[in-house]
Amino acid sequence: MARERLTPGIDEIRGATSPGHIHRVKRFRDARKRIIGLGPQETYDILHPRDWKKKPAQGEEKANQDLFREADKIKENALNNPKLYEYWQHRFEAQLPTTRGSKPDPFALYDPHTGTKKRYKRFDAFVRTMIMQELRYARQNPDAEPPFLSKKV
């Protein structure tokens, strides 16, 4: 992935412009569908696509994929429950940079580029990441009680 700077007359390019090049700009929206952030202009050059049959995921990569899959299933079930949806929505809005007086979520991942905890702009990504954090915590500390999924909401 490369980040691009376009000439001043062009704001963004989206889609494929030539074989092997894909352009995009992410738009982040809140619950009311208002745009709360824009990602950078990005270009993907597809040079050497992976052949998953010849070289499947193994070891740590496979474990991370399985953890992501498990967290995504839990996220789907949680967001279909009205009480849990409200709980996650409240936590998400509390960490948004556009919310006045907000702070990053205490369980958010650390961003080495900024030196602070991450703030998420996508609701589904926020919920999945927080669930993955708890699953990782539970696997590393099997005797300890998980911090937030086990709470009764």
mmCIF file of C-alpha atoms in Angstrom:
data_model
loop_
_atom_site.group_PDB
_atom_site.id
_atom_site.type_symbol
_atom_site.label_atom_id
_atom_site.label_comp_id
_atom_site.label_asym_id
_atom_site.label_seq_id
_atom_site.Cartn_x
_atom_site.Cartn_y
_atom_site.Cartn_z
ATOM 1 C CA MET A 1 0.000 0.000 0.000
ATOM 2 C CA ALA A 2 1.231 3.456 -0.842
ATOM 3 C CA ARG A 3 -0.183 6.779 0.254
ATOM 4 C CA GLU A 4 -0.478 9.297 -2.531
ATOM 5 C CA ARG A 5 -0.528 13.047 -2.833
ATOM 6 C CA LEU A 6 -2.657 14.199 -5.708
ATOM 7 C CA THR A 7 -2.397 17.443 -7.637
ATOM 8 C CA PRO A 8 -4.425 20.287 -6.074
ATOM 9 C CA GLY A 9 -7.209 20.064 -8.685
ATOM 10 C CA ILE A 10 -7.972 16.402 -7.867
ATOM 11 C CA ASP A 11 -9.354 15.457 -4.453
ATOM 12 C CA GLU A 12 -9.405 11.687 -4.782
ATOM 13 C CA ILE A 13 -9.285 8.715 -7.118
ATOM 14 C CA ARG A 14 -11.354 5.584 -6.477
ATOM 15 C CA GLY A 15 -11.284 2.211 -8.207
ATOM 16 C CA ALA A 16 -8.882 0.595 -10.644
ATOM 17 C CA THR A 17 -7.053 2.914 -13.039
ATOM 18 C CA SER A 18 -4.920 0.280 -14.733
ATOM 19 C CA PRO A 19 -4.326 -3.474 -14.345
ATOM 20 C CA GLY A 20 -2.793 -4.185 -10.966
ATOM 21 C CA HIS A 21 -3.509 -0.757 -9.363
ATOM 22 C CA ILE A 22 -6.417 -0.050 -7.023
ATOM 23 C CA HIS A 23 -7.121 3.367 -5.473
ATOM 24 C CA ARG A 24 -9.288 4.121 -2.435
ATOM 25 C CA VAL A 25 -10.147 6.641 0.278
ATOM 26 C CA LYS A 26 -11.888 5.368 3.421
ATOM 27 C CA ARG A 27 -14.817 7.330 4.860
ATOM 28 C CA PHE A 28 -15.621 6.810 8.539
ATOM 29 C CA ARG A 29 -19.212 7.415 9.690
ATOM 30 C CA ASP A 30 -20.929 7.572 13.071
ATOM 31 C CA ALA A 31 -24.251 5.943 14.014
ATOM 32 C CA ARG A 32 -26.170 8.769 12.297
ATOM 33 C CA LYS A 33 -24.224 8.177 9.052
ATOM 34 C CA ARG A 34 -22.365 11.493 9.301
ATOM 35 C CA ILE A 35 -18.778 11.430 8.026
ATOM 36 C CA ILE A 36 -16.491 11.788 11.049
ATOM 37 C CA GLY A 37 -13.198 11.182 9.278
ATOM 38 C CA LEU A 38 -11.466 10.497 5.983
ATOM 39 C CA GLY A 39 -8.561 8.166 5.489
ATOM 40 C CA PRO A 40 -5.614 9.024 3.264
ATOM 41 C CA GLN A 41 -5.607 8.471 -0.488
ATOM 42 C CA GLU A 42 -4.192 4.949 -0.920
ATOM 43 C CA THR A 43 -2.966 2.919 -3.863
ATOM 44 C CA TYR A 44 -2.509 -0.837 -3.871
ATOM 45 C CA ASP A 45 -0.198 -2.417 -6.421
ATOM 46 C CA ILE A 46 -1.010 -6.097 -6.869
ATOM 47 C CA LEU A 47 2.411 -7.522 -7.736
ATOM 48 C CA HIS A 48 2.598 -11.030 -6.298
ATOM 49 C CA PRO A 49 -0.778 -12.332 -5.115
ATOM 50 C CA ARG A 50 -0.506 -15.187 -2.619
ATOM 51 C CA ASP A 51 -1.491 -18.713 -3.666
ATOM 52 C CA TRP A 52 -3.262 -19.954 -0.531
ATOM 53 C CA LYS A 53 -3.345 -23.568 -1.747
ATOM 54 C CA LYS A 54 0.440 -23.734 -2.141
ATOM 55 C CA LYS A 55 1.270 -21.650 0.926
ATOM 56 C CA PRO A 56 -1.515 -21.737 3.565
ATOM 57 C CA ALA A 57 -1.334 -19.837 6.836
ATOM 58 C CA GLN A 58 0.655 -21.560 9.597
ATOM 59 C CA GLY A 59 1.749 -20.953 13.166
ATOM 60 C CA GLU A 60 1.203 -17.465 14.545
ATOM 61 C CA GLU A 61 -0.478 -16.225 11.358
ATOM 62 C CA LYS A 62 -3.030 -19.064 11.526
ATOM 63 C CA ALA A 63 -3.622 -18.464 15.257
ATOM 64 C CA ASN A 64 -4.264 -14.757 14.598
ATOM 65 C CA GLN A 65 -6.707 -15.594 11.784
ATOM 66 C CA ASP A 66 -8.578 -18.007 14.061
ATOM 67 C CA LEU A 67 -8.719 -15.408 16.844
ATOM 68 C CA PHE A 68 -10.063 -12.821 14.389
ATOM 69 C CA ARG A 69 -12.708 -15.281 13.154
ATOM 70 C CA GLU A 70 -13.796 -16.094 16.730
ATOM 71 C CA ALA A 71 -13.940 -12.388 17.689
ATOM 72 C CA ASP A 72 -15.989 -11.617 14.584
ATOM 73 C CA LYS A 73 -18.578 -14.283 15.487
ATOM 74 C CA ILE A 74 -18.849 -12.926 19.041
ATOM 75 C CA LYS A 75 -19.156 -9.394 17.640
ATOM 76 C CA GLU A 76 -22.021 -10.391 15.337
ATOM 77 C CA ASN A 77 -23.912 -11.997 18.235
ATOM 78 C CA ALA A 78 -23.249 -9.010 20.516
ATOM 79 C CA LEU A 79 -24.472 -6.466 17.956
ATOM 80 C CA ASN A 80 -27.691 -8.432 17.386
ATOM 81 C CA ASN A 81 -28.507 -8.112 21.105
ATOM 82 C CA PRO A 82 -30.078 -4.650 21.763
ATOM 83 C CA LYS A 83 -28.572 -4.234 25.258
ATOM 84 C CA LEU A 84 -25.071 -5.207 24.137
ATOM 85 C CA TYR A 85 -25.385 -3.020 21.052
ATOM 86 C CA GLU A 86 -26.228 -0.039 23.258
ATOM 87 C CA TYR A 87 -23.294 -0.872 25.573
ATOM 88 C CA TRP A 88 -20.807 -1.037 22.682
ATOM 89 C CA GLN A 89 -22.258 2.066 21.021
ATOM 90 C CA HIS A 90 -21.802 4.033 24.256
ATOM 91 C CA ARG A 91 -18.181 2.871 24.582
ATOM 92 C CA PHE A 92 -17.508 3.657 20.925
ATOM 93 C CA GLU A 93 -18.900 7.186 21.130
ATOM 94 C CA ALA A 94 -16.986 7.822 24.371
ATOM 95 C CA GLN A 95 -13.647 7.243 22.591
ATOM 96 C CA LEU A 96 -14.380 9.105 19.336
ATOM 97 C CA PRO A 97 -11.991 12.002 18.707
ATOM 98 C CA THR A 98 -14.963 14.155 17.629
ATOM 99 C CA THR A 99 -16.704 13.717 21.012
ATOM 100 C CA ARG A 100 -15.967 16.592 23.343
ATOM 101 C CA GLY A 101 -13.902 15.557 26.383
ATOM 102 C CA SER A 102 -13.357 12.017 25.098
ATOM 103 C CA LYS A 103 -10.392 9.748 25.865
ATOM 104 C CA PRO A 104 -9.176 6.561 24.191
ATOM 105 C CA ASP A 105 -10.734 3.323 25.436
ATOM 106 C CA PRO A 106 -8.634 1.814 28.258
ATOM 107 C CA PHE A 107 -8.369 -1.503 26.362
ATOM 108 C CA ALA A 108 -7.422 0.053 23.009
ATOM 109 C CA LEU A 109 -4.211 -0.999 21.327
ATOM 110 C CA TYR A 110 -1.117 1.180 21.652
ATOM 111 C CA ASP A 111 -0.137 3.050 18.474
ATOM 112 C CA PRO A 112 3.679 3.288 18.236
ATOM 113 C CA HIS A 113 3.504 6.070 15.606
ATOM 114 C CA THR A 114 1.618 8.515 17.839
ATOM 115 C CA GLY A 115 2.790 7.194 21.209
ATOM 116 C CA THR A 116 -0.811 6.978 22.472
ATOM 117 C CA LYS A 117 -3.674 4.515 22.463
ATOM 118 C CA LYS A 118 -5.637 4.176 19.230
ATOM 119 C CA ARG A 119 -8.998 5.819 18.638
ATOM 120 C CA TYR A 120 -11.278 3.957 16.301
ATOM 121 C CA LYS A 121 -13.473 5.528 13.632
ATOM 122 C CA ARG A 122 -15.335 2.366 12.581
ATOM 123 C CA PHE A 123 -17.841 0.940 15.056
ATOM 124 C CA ASP A 124 -17.534 -2.693 13.927
ATOM 125 C CA ALA A 125 -13.722 -2.550 13.962
ATOM 126 C CA PHE A 126 -13.781 -1.059 17.474
ATOM 127 C CA VAL A 127 -16.046 -3.815 18.846
ATOM 128 C CA ARG A 128 -14.083 -6.610 17.161
ATOM 129 C CA THR A 129 -10.761 -5.227 18.415
ATOM 130 C CA MET A 130 -11.968 -4.906 21.999
ATOM 131 C CA ILE A 131 -13.291 -8.485 21.892
ATOM 132 C CA MET A 132 -9.986 -9.709 20.409
ATOM 133 C CA GLN A 133 -8.122 -7.950 23.217
ATOM 134 C CA GLU A 134 -10.191 -9.794 25.799
ATOM 135 C CA LEU A 135 -9.750 -13.141 24.052
ATOM 136 C CA ARG A 136 -5.971 -12.592 23.954
ATOM 137 C CA TYR A 137 -6.004 -11.625 27.623
ATOM 138 C CA ALA A 138 -8.037 -14.739 28.510
ATOM 139 C CA ARG A 139 -5.611 -17.003 26.622
ATOM 140 C CA GLN A 140 -2.531 -15.451 28.226
ATOM 141 C CA ASN A 141 -4.048 -15.471 31.737
ATOM 142 C CA PRO A 142 -6.314 -18.542 32.019
ATOM 143 C CA ASP A 143 -6.735 -18.107 35.810
ATOM 144 C CA ALA A 144 -7.768 -14.438 35.674
ATOM 145 C CA GLU A 145 -11.303 -13.238 35.011
ATOM 146 C CA PRO A 146 -11.672 -11.496 31.620
ATOM 147 C CA PRO A 147 -12.019 -7.724 32.036
ATOM 148 C CA PHE A 148 -15.097 -6.675 30.058
ATOM 149 C CA LEU A 149 -16.887 -9.419 28.098
ATOM 150 C CA SER A 150 -17.812 -11.222 31.294
ATOM 151 C CA LYS A 151 -19.519 -8.158 32.793
ATOM 152 C CA LYS A 152 -23.262 -8.325 33.006
ATOM 153 C CA VAL A 153 -24.663 -5.556 30.857
#
